[in-house]
Amino acid sequence: MKIKGQIFSIDFLLSLIIVVFAIGLLVQLIELNAYDLKEKELNRELEGVALTAGSRLVNSEKISCELVTSAPAPLTPPQYVMNCIDRAKAGTVTKNDLGIPTDFDCNISIDGITGIPFNNCNTAVTGLEKNIAGIDRNVVLHSGSLTKSELEKCLGDLPGCTLTEGTAKVLVWR
Amino acid sequence: MALKGFIFSLDALFAAMVLILAGMLFLSSVNIESPKEKQFDLVKKEAMDSSQIGFLLKQDESPLSGTPKYAYCQKIFLYKYSLTGKGTVQLKQYCVGR
């Protein structure tokens, strides 16, 4: 009976140690997982804001080129050209127009083209930001409203097309 | 009786292993992210941009090349109006693959 008791207690002790280790490992994993999930949630939110801003940048009437008659005279109801950024509107477009919450910072630039001031979305990237979400959208640029005759030149690949191609880079962070 | 004690510890060992494995599987299943939808969404947006720019600037169609992991093609039907008679329908397809 003495031997039996000895064996039982050692077995029990070993099992207990293993169970304690297992529980410790699990607790650690759960802790890491909770942190990871929180990070992912924040990143997902950031990506969502960047995607929305990118979509609104190419769709919103607040920044899109307005299509007017060759005269030029506005159309009723007003028509806007998707993926066409009006340089004149870039300075006045707000974060709200792009669906970016006020507590987020943003920077919009057009690759290879300077002199388009996105006044409300031009915070410089310092490199100290924790996470930045970005999206590229292919766009064409135009200064002011787009007349029917100008559009026809571009659609027909005729000389005198005033649309220039560019890539809009939208960066968002908090 | 010594055997009984051994069996008990082996059971506990198995239980601990099962506990660890179950916990790890559960946590890894929570951790698994599906980047497919995100990648596809980006490719889709790029193709839609390409088709719109292609339409505005009368650019050539962009066929799908190679065997990309994610691909999306956007078709544009253009109706060419003719003053003299019936117009013609033209199809353009812009594809983006990654």
PDB file of N, CA and C in Angstrom, chain B:
ATOM      1  N   MET B   1      -2.530  -2.666  -8.642  1.00  0.00           N
ATOM      2  CA  MET B   1      -2.975  -1.341  -8.197  1.00  0.00           C
ATOM      3  C   MET B   1      -2.048  -0.243  -8.715  1.00  0.00           C
ATOM      4  N   ALA B   2      -0.784  -0.626  -8.850  1.00  0.00           N
ATOM      5  CA  ALA B   2       0.187   0.336  -9.398  1.00  0.00           C
ATOM      6  C   ALA B   2      -0.219   0.727 -10.818  1.00  0.00           C
ATOM      7  N   LEU B   3      -0.756  -0.248 -11.532  1.00  0.00           N
ATOM      8  CA  LEU B   3      -1.198  -0.023 -12.913  1.00  0.00           C
ATOM      9  C   LEU B   3      -2.328   1.003 -12.949  1.00  0.00           C
ATOM     10  N   LYS B   4      -3.213   0.913 -11.956  1.00  0.00           N
ATOM     11  CA  LYS B   4      -4.342   1.832 -11.887  1.00  0.00           C
ATOM     12  C   LYS B   4      -3.855   3.295 -11.808  1.00  0.00           C
ATOM     13  N   GLY B   5      -2.862   3.446 -10.950  1.00  0.00           N
ATOM     14  CA  GLY B   5      -2.281   4.786 -10.786  1.00  0.00           C
ATOM     15  C   GLY B   5      -1.692   5.280 -12.092  1.00  0.00           C
ATOM     16  N   PHE B   6      -1.022   4.421 -12.821  1.00  0.00           N
ATOM     17  CA  PHE B   6      -0.403   4.755 -14.115  1.00  0.00           C
ATOM     18  C   PHE B   6      -1.458   5.186 -15.131  1.00  0.00           C
ATOM     19  N   ILE B   7      -2.546   4.376 -15.152  1.00  0.00           N
ATOM     20  CA  ILE B   7      -3.633   4.677 -16.097  1.00  0.00           C
ATOM     21  C   ILE B   7      -4.214   6.055 -15.798  1.00  0.00           C
ATOM     22  N   PHE B   8      -4.367   6.334 -14.533  1.00  0.00           N
ATOM     23  CA  PHE B   8      -4.943   7.621 -14.142  1.00  0.00           C
ATOM     24  C   PHE B   8      -4.085   8.783 -14.683  1.00  0.00           C
ATOM     25  N   SER B   9      -2.763   8.659 -14.526  1.00  0.00           N
ATOM     26  CA  SER B   9      -1.888   9.746 -14.961  1.00  0.00           C
ATOM     27  C   SER B   9      -1.888   9.879 -16.491  1.00  0.00           C
ATOM     28  N   LEU B  10      -1.978   8.729 -17.156  1.00  0.00           N
ATOM     29  CA  LEU B  10      -2.015   8.742 -18.626  1.00  0.00           C
ATOM     30  C   LEU B  10      -3.281   9.446 -19.101  1.00  0.00           C
ATOM     31  N   ASP B  11      -4.384   9.171 -18.391  1.00  0.00           N
ATOM     32  CA  ASP B  11      -5.653   9.843 -18.721  1.00  0.00           C
ATOM     33  C   ASP B  11      -5.510  11.342 -18.554  1.00  0.00           C
ATOM     34  N   ALA B  12      -4.882  11.708 -17.458  1.00  0.00           N
ATOM     35  CA  ALA B  12      -4.712  13.145 -17.183  1.00  0.00           C
ATOM     36  C   ALA B  12      -3.846  13.785 -18.253  1.00  0.00           C
ATOM     37  N   LEU B  13      -2.826  13.032 -18.666  1.00  0.00           N
ATOM     38  CA  LEU B  13      -1.915  13.514 -19.707  1.00  0.00           C
ATOM     39  C   LEU B  13      -2.673  13.740 -21.016  1.00  0.00           C
ATOM     40  N   PHE B  14      -3.488  12.738 -21.364  1.00  0.00           N
ATOM     41  CA  PHE B  14      -4.298  12.864 -22.584  1.00  0.00           C
ATOM     42  C   PHE B  14      -5.261  14.039 -22.480  1.00  0.00           C
ATOM     43  N   ALA B  15      -5.860  14.156 -21.296  1.00  0.00           N
ATOM     44  CA  ALA B  15      -6.822  15.249 -21.088  1.00  0.00           C
ATOM     45  C   ALA B  15      -6.133  16.599 -21.280  1.00  0.00           C
ATOM     46  N   ALA B  16      -4.933  16.699 -20.714  1.00  0.00           N
ATOM     47  CA  ALA B  16      -4.177  17.959 -20.837  1.00  0.00           C
ATOM     48  C   ALA B  16      -3.852  18.225 -22.300  1.00  0.00           C
ATOM     49  N   MET B  17      -3.426  17.157 -23.015  1.00  0.00           N
ATOM     50  CA  MET B  17      -3.090  17.318 -24.440  1.00  0.00           C
ATOM     51  C   MET B  17      -4.308  17.747 -25.249  1.00  0.00           C
ATOM     52  N   VAL B  18      -5.430  17.093 -24.936  1.00  0.00           N
ATOM     53  CA  VAL B  18      -6.673  17.440 -25.653  1.00  0.00           C
ATOM     54  C   VAL B  18      -7.045  18.890 -25.362  1.00  0.00           C
ATOM     55  N   LEU B  19      -6.879  19.275 -24.101  1.00  0.00           N
ATOM     56  CA  LEU B  19      -7.190  20.639 -23.674  1.00  0.00           C
ATOM     57  C   LEU B  19      -6.330  21.654 -24.446  1.00  0.00           C
ATOM     58  N   ILE B  20      -5.039  21.355 -24.538  1.00  0.00           N
ATOM     59  CA  ILE B  20      -4.117  22.250 -25.254  1.00  0.00           C
ATOM     60  C   ILE B  20      -4.491  22.321 -26.731  1.00  0.00           C
ATOM     61  N   LEU B  21      -4.686  21.136 -27.321  1.00  0.00           N
ATOM     62  CA  LEU B  21      -5.016  21.090 -28.754  1.00  0.00           C
ATOM     63  C   LEU B  21      -6.319  21.820 -29.060  1.00  0.00           C
ATOM     64  N   ALA B  22      -7.326  21.565 -28.204  1.00  0.00           N
ATOM     65  CA  ALA B  22      -8.625  22.205 -28.424  1.00  0.00           C
ATOM     66  C   ALA B  22      -8.502  23.719 -28.315  1.00  0.00           C
ATOM     67  N   GLY B  23      -7.772  24.138 -27.292  1.00  0.00           N
ATOM     68  CA  GLY B  23      -7.567  25.582 -27.094  1.00  0.00           C
ATOM     69  C   GLY B  23      -6.843  26.211 -28.259  1.00  0.00           C
ATOM     70  N   MET B  24      -5.773  25.535 -28.715  1.00  0.00           N
ATOM     71  CA  MET B  24      -4.984  26.070 -29.841  1.00  0.00           C
ATOM     72  C   MET B  24      -5.817  26.127 -31.121  1.00  0.00           C
ATOM     73  N   LEU B  25      -6.598  25.044 -31.334  1.00  0.00           N
ATOM     74  CA  LEU B  25      -7.447  25.013 -32.541  1.00  0.00           C
ATOM     75  C   LEU B  25      -8.474  26.135 -32.509  1.00  0.00           C
ATOM     76  N   PHE B  26      -9.062  26.328 -31.330  1.00  0.00           N
ATOM     77  CA  PHE B  26     -10.065  27.375 -31.191  1.00  0.00           C
ATOM     78  C   PHE B  26      -9.462  28.753 -31.467  1.00  0.00           C
ATOM     79  N   LEU B  27      -8.299  28.976 -30.839  1.00  0.00           N
ATOM     80  CA  LEU B  27      -7.664  30.285 -31.009  1.00  0.00           C
ATOM     81  C   LEU B  27      -7.206  30.509 -32.445  1.00  0.00           C
ATOM     82  N   SER B  28      -6.673  29.457 -33.076  1.00  0.00           N
ATOM     83  CA  SER B  28      -6.208  29.633 -34.458  1.00  0.00           C
ATOM     84  C   SER B  28      -7.383  29.854 -35.403  1.00  0.00           C
ATOM     85  N   SER B  29      -8.530  29.221 -35.091  1.00  0.00           N
ATOM     86  CA  SER B  29      -9.704  29.420 -35.945  1.00  0.00           C
ATOM     87  C   SER B  29     -10.194  30.859 -35.840  1.00  0.00           C
ATOM     88  N   VAL B  30     -10.051  31.448 -34.668  1.00  0.00           N
ATOM     89  CA  VAL B  30     -10.454  32.850 -34.483  1.00  0.00           C
ATOM     90  C   VAL B  30      -9.483  33.753 -35.234  1.00  0.00           C
ATOM     91  N   ASN B  31      -8.222  33.309 -35.241  1.00  0.00           N
ATOM     92  CA  ASN B  31      -7.166  34.117 -35.850  1.00  0.00           C
ATOM     93  C   ASN B  31      -7.167  34.109 -37.375  1.00  0.00           C
ATOM     94  N   ILE B  32      -7.713  33.027 -37.932  1.00  0.00           N
ATOM     95  CA  ILE B  32      -7.664  32.889 -39.396  1.00  0.00           C
ATOM     96  C   ILE B  32      -8.463  34.010 -40.046  1.00  0.00           C
ATOM     97  N   GLU B  33      -7.822  34.773 -40.866  1.00  0.00           N
ATOM     98  CA  GLU B  33      -8.483  35.870 -41.565  1.00  0.00           C
ATOM     99  C   GLU B  33      -8.681  35.458 -43.008  1.00  0.00           C
ATOM    100  N   SER B  34      -9.645  35.994 -43.630  1.00  0.00           N
ATOM    101  CA  SER B  34      -9.871  35.669 -45.035  1.00  0.00           C
ATOM    102  C   SER B  34      -9.474  36.864 -45.899  1.00  0.00           C
ATOM    103  N   PRO B  35      -8.232  36.885 -46.399  1.00  0.00           N
ATOM    104  CA  PRO B  35      -7.812  38.032 -47.193  1.00  0.00           C
ATOM    105  C   PRO B  35      -8.334  37.975 -48.625  1.00  0.00           C
ATOM    106  N   LYS B  36      -8.969  36.848 -48.996  1.00  0.00           N
ATOM    107  CA  LYS B  36      -9.444  36.671 -50.367  1.00  0.00           C
ATOM    108  C   LYS B  36     -10.414  37.781 -50.782  1.00  0.00           C
ATOM    109  N   GLU B  37     -11.405  38.001 -49.925  1.00  0.00           N
ATOM    110  CA  GLU B  37     -12.442  38.996 -50.262  1.00  0.00           C
ATOM    111  C   GLU B  37     -11.818  40.377 -50.438  1.00  0.00           C
ATOM    112  N   LYS B  38     -10.880  40.690 -49.561  1.00  0.00           N
ATOM    113  CA  LYS B  38     -10.247  42.011 -49.596  1.00  0.00           C
ATOM    114  C   LYS B  38      -9.457  42.184 -50.900  1.00  0.00           C
ATOM    115  N   GLN B  39      -8.680  41.155 -51.251  1.00  0.00           N
ATOM    116  CA  GLN B  39      -7.884  41.199 -52.479  1.00  0.00           C
ATOM    117  C   GLN B  39      -8.786  41.327 -53.698  1.00  0.00           C
ATOM    118  N   PHE B  40      -9.849  40.540 -53.693  1.00  0.00           N
ATOM    119  CA  PHE B  40     -10.760  40.544 -54.825  1.00  0.00           C
ATOM    120  C   PHE B  40     -11.446  41.897 -54.953  1.00  0.00           C
ATOM    121  N   ASP B  41     -11.803  42.471 -53.806  1.00  0.00           N
ATOM    122  CA  ASP B  41     -12.460  43.776 -53.805  1.00  0.00           C
ATOM    123  C   ASP B  41     -11.554  44.835 -54.427  1.00  0.00           C
ATOM    124  N   LEU B  42     -10.255  44.764 -54.111  1.00  0.00           N
ATOM    125  CA  LEU B  42      -9.295  45.736 -54.652  1.00  0.00           C
ATOM    126  C   LEU B  42      -9.132  45.550 -56.163  1.00  0.00           C
ATOM    127  N   VAL B  43      -9.043  44.288 -56.599  1.00  0.00           N
ATOM    128  CA  VAL B  43      -8.912  43.979 -58.032  1.00  0.00           C
ATOM    129  C   VAL B  43     -10.157  44.466 -58.782  1.00  0.00           C
ATOM    130  N   LYS B  44     -11.309  44.256 -58.169  1.00  0.00           N
ATOM    131  CA  LYS B  44     -12.581  44.676 -58.780  1.00  0.00           C
ATOM    132  C   LYS B  44     -12.608  46.201 -58.943  1.00  0.00           C
ATOM    133  N   LYS B  45     -12.195  46.904 -57.904  1.00  0.00           N
ATOM    134  CA  LYS B  45     -12.169  48.374 -57.961  1.00  0.00           C
ATOM    135  C   LYS B  45     -11.218  48.848 -59.062  1.00  0.00           C
ATOM    136  N   GLU B  46     -10.061  48.187 -59.165  1.00  0.00           N
ATOM    137  CA  GLU B  46      -9.065  48.566 -60.169  1.00  0.00           C
ATOM    138  C   GLU B  46      -9.624  48.351 -61.576  1.00  0.00           C
ATOM    139  N   ALA B  47     -10.322  47.230 -61.760  1.00  0.00           N
ATOM    140  CA  ALA B  47     -10.903  46.937 -63.082  1.00  0.00           C
ATOM    141  C   ALA B  47     -11.985  47.950 -63.432  1.00  0.00           C
ATOM    142  N   MET B  48     -12.777  48.330 -62.448  1.00  0.00           N
ATOM    143  CA  MET B  48     -13.840  49.311 -62.693  1.00  0.00           C
ATOM    144  C   MET B  48     -13.239  50.673 -63.041  1.00  0.00           C
ATOM    145  N   ASP B  49     -12.158  51.033 -62.341  1.00  0.00           N
ATOM    146  CA  ASP B  49     -11.457  52.292 -62.660  1.00  0.00           C
ATOM    147  C   ASP B  49     -10.901  52.233 -64.081  1.00  0.00           C
ATOM    148  N   SER B  50     -10.255  51.095 -64.407  1.00  0.00           N
ATOM    149  CA  SER B  50      -9.639  50.937 -65.732  1.00  0.00           C
ATOM    150  C   SER B  50     -10.673  51.058 -66.837  1.00  0.00           C
ATOM    151  N   SER B  51     -11.843  50.446 -66.608  1.00  0.00           N
ATOM    152  CA  SER B  51     -12.874  50.496 -67.646  1.00  0.00           C
ATOM    153  C   SER B  51     -13.397  51.922 -67.820  1.00  0.00           C
ATOM    154  N   GLN B  52     -13.565  52.621 -66.717  1.00  0.00           N
ATOM    155  CA  GLN B  52     -14.075  54.000 -66.781  1.00  0.00           C
ATOM    156  C   GLN B  52     -13.062  54.915 -67.482  1.00  0.00           C
ATOM    157  N   ILE B  53     -11.767  54.760 -67.107  1.00  0.00           N
ATOM    158  CA  ILE B  53     -10.709  55.572 -67.729  1.00  0.00           C
ATOM    159  C   ILE B  53     -10.579  55.174 -69.204  1.00  0.00           C
ATOM    160  N   GLY B  54     -10.669  53.859 -69.455  1.00  0.00           N
ATOM    161  CA  GLY B  54     -10.587  53.364 -70.825  1.00  0.00           C
ATOM    162  C   GLY B  54     -11.698  53.932 -71.694  1.00  0.00           C
ATOM    163  N   PHE B  55     -12.894  54.027 -71.111  1.00  0.00           N
ATOM    164  CA  PHE B  55     -14.049  54.587 -71.839  1.00  0.00           C
ATOM    165  C   PHE B  55     -13.833  56.080 -72.114  1.00  0.00           C
ATOM    166  N   LEU B  56     -13.388  56.812 -71.089  1.00  0.00           N
ATOM    167  CA  LEU B  56     -13.220  58.264 -71.235  1.00  0.00           C
ATOM    168  C   LEU B  56     -12.097  58.626 -72.204  1.00  0.00           C
ATOM    169  N   LEU B  57     -11.033  57.840 -72.195  1.00  0.00           N
ATOM    170  CA  LEU B  57      -9.863  58.184 -73.021  1.00  0.00           C
ATOM    171  C   LEU B  57      -9.706  57.285 -74.242  1.00  0.00           C
ATOM    172  N   LYS B  58     -10.727  56.539 -74.551  1.00  0.00           N
ATOM    173  CA  LYS B  58     -10.736  55.614 -75.690  1.00  0.00           C
ATOM    174  C   LYS B  58      -9.479  54.732 -75.714  1.00  0.00           C
ATOM    175  N   GLN B  59      -9.250  54.117 -74.588  1.00  0.00           N
ATOM    176  CA  GLN B  59      -8.085  53.228 -74.512  1.00  0.00           C
ATOM    177  C   GLN B  59      -8.467  51.830 -74.972  1.00  0.00           C
ATOM    178  N   ASP B  60      -7.441  51.090 -75.373  1.00  0.00           N
ATOM    179  CA  ASP B  60      -7.682  49.727 -75.856  1.00  0.00           C
ATOM    180  C   ASP B  60      -8.181  48.849 -74.715  1.00  0.00           C
ATOM    181  N   GLU B  61      -8.816  47.767 -75.111  1.00  0.00           N
ATOM    182  CA  GLU B  61      -9.252  46.795 -74.110  1.00  0.00           C
ATOM    183  C   GLU B  61      -8.030  46.197 -73.430  1.00  0.00           C
ATOM    184  N   SER B  62      -8.200  45.788 -72.185  1.00  0.00           N
ATOM    185  CA  SER B  62      -7.072  45.118 -71.524  1.00  0.00           C
ATOM    186  C   SER B  62      -7.463  43.678 -71.234  1.00  0.00           C
ATOM    187  N   PRO B  63      -6.931  42.741 -72.032  1.00  0.00           N
ATOM    188  CA  PRO B  63      -7.282  41.338 -71.804  1.00  0.00           C
ATOM    189  C   PRO B  63      -6.575  40.775 -70.567  1.00  0.00           C
ATOM    190  N   LEU B  64      -7.084  39.674 -70.130  1.00  0.00           N
ATOM    191  CA  LEU B  64      -6.489  39.024 -68.968  1.00  0.00           C
ATOM    192  C   LEU B  64      -5.271  38.227 -69.421  1.00  0.00           C
ATOM    193  N   SER B  65      -4.144  38.460 -68.781  1.00  0.00           N
ATOM    194  CA  SER B  65      -2.947  37.715 -69.180  1.00  0.00           C
ATOM    195  C   SER B  65      -2.459  36.847 -68.029  1.00  0.00           C
ATOM    196  N   GLY B  66      -1.879  35.719 -68.401  1.00  0.00           N
ATOM    197  CA  GLY B  66      -1.350  34.798 -67.404  1.00  0.00           C
ATOM    198  C   GLY B  66      -2.464  34.108 -66.631  1.00  0.00           C
ATOM    199  N   THR B  67      -2.106  33.602 -65.482  1.00  0.00           N
ATOM    200  CA  THR B  67      -3.101  32.940 -64.628  1.00  0.00           C
ATOM    201  C   THR B  67      -3.067  33.581 -63.240  1.00  0.00           C
ATOM    202  N   PRO B  68      -3.676  34.751 -63.144  1.00  0.00           N
ATOM    203  CA  PRO B  68      -3.656  35.442 -61.857  1.00  0.00           C
ATOM    204  C   PRO B  68      -4.508  34.731 -60.800  1.00  0.00           C
ATOM    205  N   LYS B  69      -4.200  35.033 -59.563  1.00  0.00           N
ATOM    206  CA  LYS B  69      -4.947  34.415 -58.463  1.00  0.00           C
ATOM    207  C   LYS B  69      -6.338  35.049 -58.342  1.00  0.00           C
ATOM    208  N   TYR B  70      -6.358  36.350 -58.480  1.00  0.00           N
ATOM    209  CA  TYR B  70      -7.632  37.070 -58.429  1.00  0.00           C
ATOM    210  C   TYR B  70      -7.771  37.889 -59.706  1.00  0.00           C
ATOM    211  N   ALA B  71      -8.927  37.819 -60.314  1.00  0.00           N
ATOM    212  CA  ALA B  71      -9.122  38.586 -61.544  1.00  0.00           C
ATOM    213  C   ALA B  71     -10.556  39.074 -61.631  1.00  0.00           C
ATOM    214  N   TYR B  72     -10.718  40.191 -62.292  1.00  0.00           N
ATOM    215  CA  TYR B  72     -12.054  40.740 -62.501  1.00  0.00           C
ATOM    216  C   TYR B  72     -12.077  41.450 -63.844  1.00  0.00           C
ATOM    217  N   CYS B  73     -13.112  41.219 -64.618  1.00  0.00           N
ATOM    218  CA  CYS B  73     -13.253  41.894 -65.901  1.00  0.00           C
ATOM    219  C   CYS B  73     -14.518  42.742 -65.898  1.00  0.00           C
ATOM    220  N   GLN B  74     -14.377  43.935 -66.368  1.00  0.00           N
ATOM    221  CA  GLN B  74     -15.527  44.835 -66.445  1.00  0.00           C
ATOM    222  C   GLN B  74     -15.848  45.055 -67.914  1.00  0.00           C
ATOM    223  N   LYS B  75     -17.093  44.793 -68.284  1.00  0.00           N
ATOM    224  CA  LYS B  75     -17.487  44.974 -69.688  1.00  0.00           C
ATOM    225  C   LYS B  75     -18.238  46.287 -69.841  1.00  0.00           C
ATOM    226  N   ILE B  76     -17.969  46.944 -70.944  1.00  0.00           N
ATOM    227  CA  ILE B  76     -18.699  48.174 -71.250  1.00  0.00           C
ATOM    228  C   ILE B  76     -19.343  48.008 -72.619  1.00  0.00           C
ATOM    229  N   PHE B  77     -20.629  48.241 -72.691  1.00  0.00           N
ATOM    230  CA  PHE B  77     -21.329  48.212 -73.976  1.00  0.00           C
ATOM    231  C   PHE B  77     -21.526  49.656 -74.437  1.00  0.00           C
ATOM    232  N   LEU B  78     -21.015  49.949 -75.599  1.00  0.00           N
ATOM    233  CA  LEU B  78     -21.145  51.310 -76.126  1.00  0.00           C
ATOM    234  C   LEU B  78     -22.101  51.292 -77.310  1.00  0.00           C
ATOM    235  N   TYR B  79     -23.014  52.209 -77.294  1.00  0.00           N
ATOM    236  CA  TYR B  79     -23.924  52.323 -78.420  1.00  0.00           C
ATOM    237  C   TYR B  79     -23.486  53.522 -79.259  1.00  0.00           C
ATOM    238  N   LYS B  80     -23.067  53.243 -80.457  1.00  0.00           N
ATOM    239  CA  LYS B  80     -22.608  54.308 -81.356  1.00  0.00           C
ATOM    240  C   LYS B  80     -23.791  54.803 -82.162  1.00  0.00           C
ATOM    241  N   TYR B  81     -24.207  55.970 -81.854  1.00  0.00           N
ATOM    242  CA  TYR B  81     -25.387  56.529 -82.513  1.00  0.00           C
ATOM    243  C   TYR B  81     -25.037  57.009 -83.916  1.00  0.00           C
ATOM    244  N   SER B  82     -25.898  56.688 -84.841  1.00  0.00           N
ATOM    245  CA  SER B  82     -25.672  57.117 -86.207  1.00  0.00           C
ATOM    246  C   SER B  82     -26.856  57.940 -86.697  1.00  0.00           C
ATOM    247  N   LEU B  83     -26.566  59.092 -87.275  1.00  0.00           N
ATOM    248  CA  LEU B  83     -27.639  59.966 -87.754  1.00  0.00           C
ATOM    249  C   LEU B  83     -28.293  59.398 -89.019  1.00  0.00           C
ATOM    250  N   THR B  84     -27.491  58.645 -89.761  1.00  0.00           N
ATOM    251  CA  THR B  84     -27.969  58.166 -91.048  1.00  0.00           C
ATOM    252  C   THR B  84     -28.767  56.859 -90.946  1.00  0.00           C
ATOM    253  N   GLY B  85     -28.572  56.145 -89.915  1.00  0.00           N
ATOM    254  CA  GLY B  85     -29.270  54.865 -89.820  1.00  0.00           C
ATOM    255  C   GLY B  85     -29.180  54.288 -88.428  1.00  0.00           C
ATOM    256  N   LYS B  86     -29.222  52.975 -88.377  1.00  0.00           N
ATOM    257  CA  LYS B  86     -29.169  52.298 -87.085  1.00  0.00           C
ATOM    258  C   LYS B  86     -27.778  52.414 -86.473  1.00  0.00           C
ATOM    259  N   GLY B  87     -27.702  52.591 -85.189  1.00  0.00           N
ATOM    260  CA  GLY B  87     -26.411  52.660 -84.509  1.00  0.00           C
ATOM    261  C   GLY B  87     -25.811  51.281 -84.328  1.00  0.00           C
ATOM    262  N   THR B  88     -24.596  51.221 -83.848  1.00  0.00           N
ATOM    263  CA  THR B  88     -23.940  49.928 -83.619  1.00  0.00           C
ATOM    264  C   THR B  88     -23.556  49.800 -82.146  1.00  0.00           C
ATOM    265  N   VAL B  89     -23.564  48.554 -81.718  1.00  0.00           N
ATOM    266  CA  VAL B  89     -23.186  48.290 -80.330  1.00  0.00           C
ATOM    267  C   VAL B  89     -21.756  47.761 -80.302  1.00  0.00           C
ATOM    268  N   GLN B  90     -20.978  48.346 -79.454  1.00  0.00           N
ATOM    269  CA  GLN B  90     -19.579  47.936 -79.349  1.00  0.00           C
ATOM    270  C   GLN B  90     -19.317  47.459 -77.918  1.00  0.00           C
ATOM    271  N   LEU B  91     -18.611  46.362 -77.817  1.00  0.00           N
ATOM    272  CA  LEU B  91     -18.302  45.832 -76.484  1.00  0.00           C
ATOM    273  C   LEU B  91     -16.821  46.016 -76.182  1.00  0.00           C
ATOM    274  N   LYS B  92     -16.549  46.510 -75.006  1.00  0.00           N
ATOM    275  CA  LYS B  92     -15.151  46.625 -74.571  1.00  0.00           C
ATOM    276  C   LYS B  92     -15.020  45.930 -73.224  1.00  0.00           C
ATOM    277  N   GLN B  93     -13.917  45.251 -73.054  1.00  0.00           N
ATOM    278  CA  GLN B  93     -13.717  44.517 -71.815  1.00  0.00           C
ATOM    279  C   GLN B  93     -12.364  44.871 -71.206  1.00  0.00           C
ATOM    280  N   TYR B  94     -12.392  45.258 -69.954  1.00  0.00           N
ATOM    281  CA  TYR B  94     -11.158  45.620 -69.246  1.00  0.00           C
ATOM    282  C   TYR B  94     -10.975  44.658 -68.076  1.00  0.00           C
ATOM    283  N   CYS B  95      -9.851  43.988 -68.077  1.00  0.00           N
ATOM    284  CA  CYS B  95      -9.600  42.992 -67.036  1.00  0.00           C
ATOM    285  C   CYS B  95      -8.393  43.379 -66.193  1.00  0.00           C
ATOM    286  N   VAL B  96      -8.473  43.045 -64.933  1.00  0.00           N
ATOM    287  CA  VAL B  96      -7.339  43.253 -64.029  1.00  0.00           C
ATOM    288  C   VAL B  96      -7.138  41.958 -63.247  1.00  0.00           C
ATOM    289  N   GLY B  97      -5.922  41.492 -63.220  1.00  0.00           N
ATOM    290  CA  GLY B  97      -5.602  40.278 -62.477  1.00  0.00           C
ATOM    291  C   GLY B  97      -4.407  40.502 -61.587  1.00  0.00           C
ATOM    292  N   ARG B  98      -4.362  39.786 -60.506  1.00  0.00           N
ATOM    293  CA  ARG B  98      -3.234  39.940 -59.579  1.00  0.00           C
ATOM    294  C   ARG B  98      -2.805  38.595 -59.032  1.00  0.00           C
TER     295      ARG B  98
END
